[in-house]
Amino acid sequence: MKAVNVLFGLLWVWIMLVGISATRRAQPMLINFGDSNSDTGGVLAGAGLPIGLPHGITFFHRGTGRFGDGRLIIDFFCEHLNLSYLSPYLESLAPNFTSGVNFAVAGAMTLPQFVPFQLDVQVRQFVHFKNRSHELLSLGLSGNFINENGFRNALYMIDIGQNDLLVALYAANLTYAPVAAKIPSFIAEIKLAIQNLYQYGGRKFWIHSTGPLGCAAKELALHPHNATDLDKIGCFRVHNDLAKLFNKGLRKMCKELRLVLKDAAIVYVDIYTFKYNLFANPSKYGFVKPFKACCGSGGDPNNYNVKATCGQPGYSICNNVTLAIVWDGVHYTEAANKAVADMILSTPSLNLKLDRFWSH
């Protein structure tokens, strides 16, 4: 009987250890790369660019380095997973990396390489971050360091490309062909980033498409146009056609990589469709005047003036920011970000709590 009791005791300990290990393995963690769509303070920490009020006015009630009145899509992902908001990699004072780390910096592009803080630099920063984390752990130091298991089980998100398209568009005087010719080089950089992250242990990837750039109030306000330049809902046709071409290449690249990186989950997230839905059906989501910025100057139809942008002398804020899709002519309001996040998280194949993201 004594031997049986010892056996049961050992079995119970084994079950507990397996349970604890499984819990640790399943701990969600996000590692993000990108531009202002998901920058939670990287440009503020890295470049010292002051992004204060009115940015952040709705939720944080202070400037956090985010472009917008409140939370970003990635913030809603963190809330969905009961995680703390991601600290920027570049934050020097009291960062919290228990939920992951954010390498995104506003203004980032895929090209040119080696220019802070382009995508290749963000990946290099990740490599240093991982190596340094392992070094500190090996020294027995305490802190919110990510271990190898955490890196391997993290979900790696990449949301970048819109700045490449816009810069190329401006250089080409809003003509399609020259920009279309550059898109393969943008896609190649994102592919290289995924391959490099895979080499360093990443196995779970969410690759975000770029949004409908031609629906931004800034673009509509800055570039003279007539009805033939716009699509059926009033967005710049050339911008959106190029965004769709970019996204087509991105989707194809993801499909090709799945055939090569067979033990990786590479998910293409159709951000374009989710965001375009807001502009095409604003009342469905509780919005009005979809092409008018909430924070800016100039009034209807776009409330955007490059000489008095959001936060600069002469700007004003709309009476009810929850009714606006666009915050400052470029970036989305918290209400719009929440609507997009809700659409993503209600899509079964994009469920962040699926076992395939966290169970290994």
Coordinates of C-alpha atoms in Angstrom, one line a residue:
M1 CA 0.0 0.0 0.0
K2 CA 2.9 2.3 0.8
A3 CA 4.4 1.7 -2.6
V4 CA 1.0 2.5 -4.2
N5 CA 0.7 5.7 -2.3
V6 CA 4.2 6.8 -3.4
L7 CA 3.3 5.9 -7.0
F8 CA 0.2 8.0 -6.8
G9 CA 2.1 10.8 -5.2
L10 CA 4.7 10.8 -8.0
L11 CA 1.9 10.6 -10.6
W12 CA 0.2 13.6 -9.1
V13 CA 3.5 15.6 -9.1
W14 CA 4.1 14.6 -12.7
I15 CA 0.5 15.8 -13.7
M16 CA 1.1 19.1 -11.9
L17 CA 4.4 19.7 -13.6
V18 CA 2.9 18.8 -17.0
G19 CA 0.1 21.2 -16.3
I20 CA 2.4 24.0 -15.3
S21 CA 4.6 23.4 -18.3
A22 CA 1.6 23.4 -20.6
T23 CA 0.4 26.7 -19.1
R24 CA 3.8 28.2 -19.7
R25 CA 4.0 26.9 -23.2
A26 CA 0.5 28.4 -23.9
Q27 CA 1.4 31.8 -22.5
P28 CA 0.5 34.3 -25.3
M29 CA 3.2 36.7 -26.4
L30 CA 3.3 39.2 -29.3
I31 CA 6.3 40.4 -31.1
N32 CA 5.5 43.2 -33.5
F33 CA 7.2 44.9 -36.5
G34 CA 5.8 47.8 -38.5
D35 CA 5.1 51.5 -38.8
S36 CA 2.6 54.0 -37.2
N37 CA -0.3 51.6 -37.5
S38 CA 1.2 49.6 -34.6
D39 CA 3.8 52.0 -33.1
T40 CA 3.1 52.1 -29.3
G41 CA 5.9 54.7 -28.6
G42 CA 8.9 53.6 -30.7
V43 CA 9.3 56.8 -32.6
L44 CA 9.0 58.8 -29.4
A45 CA 11.6 56.7 -27.7
G46 CA 13.9 56.3 -30.7
A47 CA 13.8 59.7 -32.3
G48 CA 12.5 61.8 -29.4
L49 CA 9.7 63.0 -31.6
P50 CA 7.2 64.6 -29.3
I51 CA 3.8 63.1 -29.9
G52 CA 1.7 64.6 -27.1
L53 CA -1.9 65.7 -26.7
P54 CA -4.3 65.8 -28.5
H55 CA -2.9 62.4 -29.5
G56 CA -4.0 60.0 -26.8
I57 CA -6.8 62.2 -25.6
T58 CA -9.6 59.6 -25.7
F59 CA -8.2 56.7 -23.7
F60 CA -4.8 57.4 -22.3
H61 CA -5.5 61.1 -21.6
R62 CA -1.9 61.8 -22.4
G63 CA 0.6 61.4 -25.2
T64 CA 2.0 57.9 -25.4
G65 CA 3.8 58.1 -28.8
R66 CA 0.8 56.6 -30.5
F67 CA -0.7 58.4 -33.5
G68 CA -4.4 58.6 -32.8
D69 CA -6.8 59.6 -30.1
G70 CA -6.4 56.3 -28.2
R71 CA -5.8 52.6 -28.7
L72 CA -4.4 51.0 -31.8
I73 CA -5.5 47.6 -33.3
I74 CA -2.6 45.9 -31.6
D75 CA -3.7 47.3 -28.2
F76 CA -7.1 45.6 -28.7
F77 CA -5.3 42.4 -29.5
C78 CA -3.5 42.6 -26.2
E79 CA -6.7 43.3 -24.4
H80 CA -8.3 40.3 -26.1
L81 CA -5.5 38.1 -24.8
N82 CA -5.4 39.7 -21.3
L83 CA -1.9 41.0 -22.0
S84 CA -0.4 44.3 -21.0
Y85 CA 0.1 46.8 -23.8
L86 CA 3.4 46.2 -25.7
S87 CA 6.4 48.3 -24.7
P88 CA 8.5 49.7 -27.5
Y89 CA 11.9 48.0 -27.8
L90 CA 13.5 51.4 -27.7
E91 CA 11.9 52.4 -24.4
S92 CA 14.7 53.0 -21.9
L93 CA 12.8 53.6 -18.7
A94 CA 10.7 50.8 -17.1
P95 CA 9.7 48.8 -20.2
N96 CA 7.5 45.7 -19.7
F97 CA 8.3 42.8 -21.9
T98 CA 6.2 40.2 -20.1
S99 CA 3.7 40.3 -23.0
G100 CA 6.2 40.6 -25.8
V101 CA 7.9 43.5 -27.5
N102 CA 7.2 46.1 -30.1
F103 CA 9.8 47.1 -32.8
A104 CA 7.3 49.2 -34.8
V105 CA 8.3 52.8 -35.5
A106 CA 6.2 55.4 -37.2
G107 CA 7.4 56.2 -40.7
A108 CA 9.2 52.9 -41.1
M109 CA 9.4 51.4 -44.6
T110 CA 10.8 48.2 -46.1
L111 CA 13.3 50.1 -48.2
P112 CA 15.9 51.5 -48.3
Q113 CA 17.8 49.1 -46.0
F114 CA 19.9 50.1 -43.0
V115 CA 18.1 53.3 -42.4
P116 CA 16.5 53.6 -38.9
F117 CA 14.0 52.3 -38.4
Q118 CA 13.3 50.3 -41.5
L119 CA 12.1 46.7 -41.4
D120 CA 15.5 45.2 -41.7
V121 CA 16.8 47.3 -38.8
Q122 CA 13.8 46.2 -36.7
V123 CA 14.7 42.6 -37.4
R124 CA 18.3 43.2 -36.4
Q125 CA 17.1 44.9 -33.2
F126 CA 15.1 41.7 -32.6
V127 CA 18.1 39.5 -33.0
H128 CA 20.0 41.7 -30.5
F129 CA 17.0 41.7 -28.1
K130 CA 16.8 37.9 -28.2
N131 CA 20.6 37.4 -27.7
R132 CA 20.7 39.9 -24.9
S133 CA 17.7 38.2 -23.2
H134 CA 19.4 34.8 -23.3
E135 CA 22.6 36.4 -22.0
L136 CA 20.9 37.9 -19.0
L137 CA 18.9 34.8 -18.3
S138 CA 22.2 32.7 -18.4
L139 CA 23.6 35.1 -15.7
G140 CA 20.7 34.3 -13.4
L141 CA 19.4 37.8 -13.4
S142 CA 15.8 38.4 -12.5
G143 CA 13.6 40.5 -14.8
N144 CA 10.9 40.3 -17.4
F145 CA 13.1 38.6 -19.9
I146 CA 11.7 36.4 -22.6
N147 CA 13.2 32.8 -22.7
E148 CA 13.7 30.6 -25.7
N149 CA 10.3 29.0 -25.2
G150 CA 8.7 32.4 -25.2
F151 CA 10.4 33.5 -28.4
R152 CA 9.5 30.2 -30.1
N153 CA 5.8 30.4 -29.1
A154 CA 5.3 34.1 -29.7
L155 CA 3.1 35.4 -32.5
Y156 CA 5.2 37.5 -34.8
M157 CA 3.2 40.3 -36.5
I158 CA 4.3 42.4 -39.4
D159 CA 2.3 45.4 -40.6
I160 CA 4.4 47.5 -43.0
G161 CA 4.4 48.8 -46.6
Q162 CA 2.1 51.8 -46.7
N163 CA 4.9 54.3 -46.4
D164 CA 6.8 52.6 -49.3
L165 CA 3.7 52.9 -51.5
L166 CA 3.0 56.5 -50.6
V167 CA 6.6 57.7 -51.0
A168 CA 6.7 55.9 -54.4
L169 CA 3.4 57.4 -55.4
Y170 CA 4.5 61.0 -54.6
A171 CA 7.7 60.5 -56.5
A172 CA 5.8 59.2 -59.5
N173 CA 3.2 62.0 -59.4
L174 CA 0.5 59.6 -58.5
T175 CA 1.0 57.4 -61.6
Y176 CA 0.5 53.6 -61.4
A177 CA 3.2 52.0 -63.4
P178 CA 6.4 53.2 -61.7
V179 CA 5.0 52.3 -58.3
A180 CA 3.8 48.9 -59.5
A181 CA 7.3 48.1 -60.7
K182 CA 8.7 48.7 -57.2
I183 CA 6.2 46.5 -55.3
P184 CA 8.1 43.2 -55.8
S185 CA 11.1 44.7 -54.0
F186 CA 8.9 45.7 -51.1
I187 CA 7.5 42.2 -50.9
A188 CA 11.0 40.7 -51.1
E189 CA 12.0 42.6 -47.9
I190 CA 9.0 41.4 -46.0
K191 CA 9.7 37.8 -47.2
L192 CA 13.4 38.2 -46.0
A193 CA 12.2 39.5 -42.6
I194 CA 10.0 36.4 -42.1
Q195 CA 12.8 34.1 -43.2
N196 CA 15.2 35.7 -40.8
L197 CA 12.8 35.6 -37.9
Y198 CA 12.2 31.9 -38.7
Q199 CA 15.9 31.3 -38.6
Y200 CA 15.9 32.8 -35.0
G201 CA 13.0 30.5 -33.9
G202 CA 9.8 32.3 -35.0
R203 CA 7.1 29.8 -36.1
K204 CA 3.9 31.8 -35.9
F205 CA 3.3 34.8 -38.2
W206 CA 0.5 37.2 -38.8
I207 CA 1.3 39.3 -41.9
H208 CA -1.0 42.3 -42.3
S209 CA -2.0 43.7 -45.7
T210 CA -1.9 47.4 -46.2
G211 CA -5.1 49.4 -45.9
P212 CA -7.0 51.5 -48.5
L213 CA -4.6 54.4 -48.7
G214 CA -6.8 56.3 -51.2
C215 CA -9.5 56.7 -48.5
A216 CA -7.3 58.8 -46.2
A217 CA -8.5 62.4 -45.8
K218 CA -5.0 63.7 -46.2
E219 CA -4.6 62.1 -49.7
L220 CA -8.0 63.5 -50.8
A221 CA -7.2 66.9 -49.5
L222 CA -3.6 67.2 -50.9
H223 CA -4.1 66.0 -54.4
P224 CA -6.4 67.8 -56.8
H225 CA -8.8 65.3 -58.5
N226 CA -12.0 64.9 -60.3
A227 CA -14.7 62.1 -60.2
T228 CA -12.8 59.9 -62.6
D229 CA -9.9 59.7 -60.2
L230 CA -12.1 58.2 -57.5
D231 CA -13.6 54.8 -57.0
K232 CA -17.3 54.1 -56.5
I233 CA -17.2 55.2 -52.8
G234 CA -15.0 58.3 -53.2
C235 CA -11.5 57.0 -52.6
F236 CA -8.5 57.6 -54.8
R237 CA -8.5 54.9 -57.3
V238 CA -4.7 54.8 -58.0
H239 CA -3.8 54.6 -54.3
N240 CA -6.2 51.7 -53.7
D241 CA -5.3 49.9 -56.9
L242 CA -1.6 49.9 -55.9
A243 CA -2.5 48.8 -52.3
K244 CA -4.5 45.9 -53.8
L245 CA -1.6 45.0 -56.0
F246 CA 0.8 45.1 -53.1
N247 CA -1.6 42.9 -51.1
K248 CA -1.9 40.4 -53.9
G249 CA 1.8 40.0 -53.9
L250 CA 1.9 39.8 -50.1
R251 CA -0.7 37.0 -50.1
K252 CA 1.1 35.1 -52.8
M253 CA 4.4 35.4 -50.8
C254 CA 2.7 34.0 -47.7
K255 CA 1.4 31.1 -49.7
E256 CA 4.8 30.3 -51.2
L257 CA 6.5 30.5 -47.8
R258 CA 4.1 28.0 -46.3
L259 CA 5.3 25.5 -48.8
V260 CA 8.9 26.0 -47.7
L261 CA 8.6 26.7 -44.0
K262 CA 6.4 23.7 -43.4
D263 CA 6.4 23.8 -39.6
A264 CA 5.4 27.5 -39.5
A265 CA 2.0 29.0 -39.4
I266 CA 1.9 32.0 -41.8
V267 CA -1.4 33.8 -41.8
Y268 CA -2.3 36.6 -44.2
V269 CA -4.6 39.1 -42.5
D270 CA -6.7 41.1 -45.0
I271 CA -6.6 44.4 -43.3
Y272 CA -7.5 46.2 -46.5
T273 CA -11.0 44.6 -46.7
F274 CA -11.7 45.3 -43.0
K275 CA -10.7 48.9 -43.3
Y276 CA -12.4 49.5 -46.6
N277 CA -15.7 48.2 -45.1
L278 CA -15.6 51.2 -42.7
F279 CA -15.5 53.7 -45.6
A280 CA -18.0 51.8 -47.8
N281 CA -20.5 51.3 -45.0
P282 CA -19.9 54.0 -42.4
S283 CA -23.4 54.0 -40.9
K284 CA -23.2 50.2 -40.3
Y285 CA -20.3 50.8 -37.9
G286 CA -21.6 54.0 -36.4
F287 CA -19.6 56.5 -38.4
V288 CA -20.4 59.7 -40.3
K289 CA -18.5 61.7 -42.9
P290 CA -15.9 58.9 -43.5
F291 CA -13.5 61.1 -45.5
K292 CA -13.3 63.9 -42.9
A293 CA -10.5 64.0 -40.3
C294 CA -11.6 64.6 -36.8
C295 CA -8.5 66.5 -35.7
G296 CA -7.3 69.1 -38.2
S297 CA -8.4 72.3 -39.9
G298 CA -10.2 73.4 -43.0
G299 CA -13.7 72.0 -42.5
D300 CA -15.6 69.9 -45.0
P301 CA -15.0 67.8 -46.9
N302 CA -11.6 66.5 -45.5
N303 CA -10.7 68.9 -42.6
Y304 CA -7.0 68.6 -43.5
N305 CA -4.6 71.5 -44.0
V306 CA -0.9 70.7 -44.1
K307 CA -0.3 74.1 -42.5
A308 CA -2.4 73.3 -39.5
T309 CA -2.4 69.6 -38.9
C310 CA -3.6 67.9 -35.7
G311 CA -1.8 69.3 -32.7
Q312 CA -0.3 72.3 -34.6
P313 CA -1.6 75.9 -34.2
G314 CA -5.0 76.4 -35.8
Y315 CA -6.3 72.8 -35.4
S316 CA -9.5 71.8 -33.8
I317 CA -11.1 68.5 -32.8
C318 CA -14.6 67.3 -33.8
N319 CA -17.3 67.2 -31.2
N320 CA -17.6 63.4 -31.1
V321 CA -14.5 61.5 -32.1
T322 CA -16.4 58.2 -31.9
L323 CA -18.2 59.1 -35.1
A324 CA -15.0 59.6 -37.1
I325 CA -13.0 56.9 -38.9
V326 CA -10.0 59.1 -39.5
W327 CA -8.3 60.9 -36.7
D328 CA -5.7 63.3 -38.2
G329 CA -6.1 62.8 -41.9
V330 CA -3.9 59.7 -41.9
H331 CA -4.3 57.6 -38.8
Y332 CA -7.5 56.0 -37.6
T333 CA -9.5 56.9 -34.5
E334 CA -9.7 54.5 -31.5
A335 CA -13.3 53.8 -32.5
A336 CA -12.3 52.8 -36.0
N337 CA -9.4 50.7 -34.7
K338 CA -11.7 48.9 -32.4
A339 CA -14.2 48.2 -35.2
V340 CA -11.3 46.7 -37.3
A341 CA -10.0 44.7 -34.4
D342 CA -13.5 43.3 -33.7
M343 CA -13.9 42.3 -37.4
I344 CA -10.5 40.5 -37.3
L345 CA -11.2 38.7 -34.0
S346 CA -14.6 37.6 -35.1
T347 CA -13.2 35.9 -38.2
P348 CA -12.8 32.2 -37.2
S349 CA -9.5 31.7 -39.1
L350 CA -8.0 34.7 -37.3
N351 CA -8.9 33.7 -33.7
L352 CA -5.9 34.7 -31.6
K353 CA -6.8 32.1 -29.0
L354 CA -6.6 29.2 -31.4
D355 CA -4.4 26.3 -30.1
R356 CA -2.3 26.5 -33.3
F357 CA -0.9 29.9 -32.1
W358 CA -0.1 29.0 -28.5
S359 CA 0.0 25.3 -27.9
H360 CA 3.5 24.3 -28.9

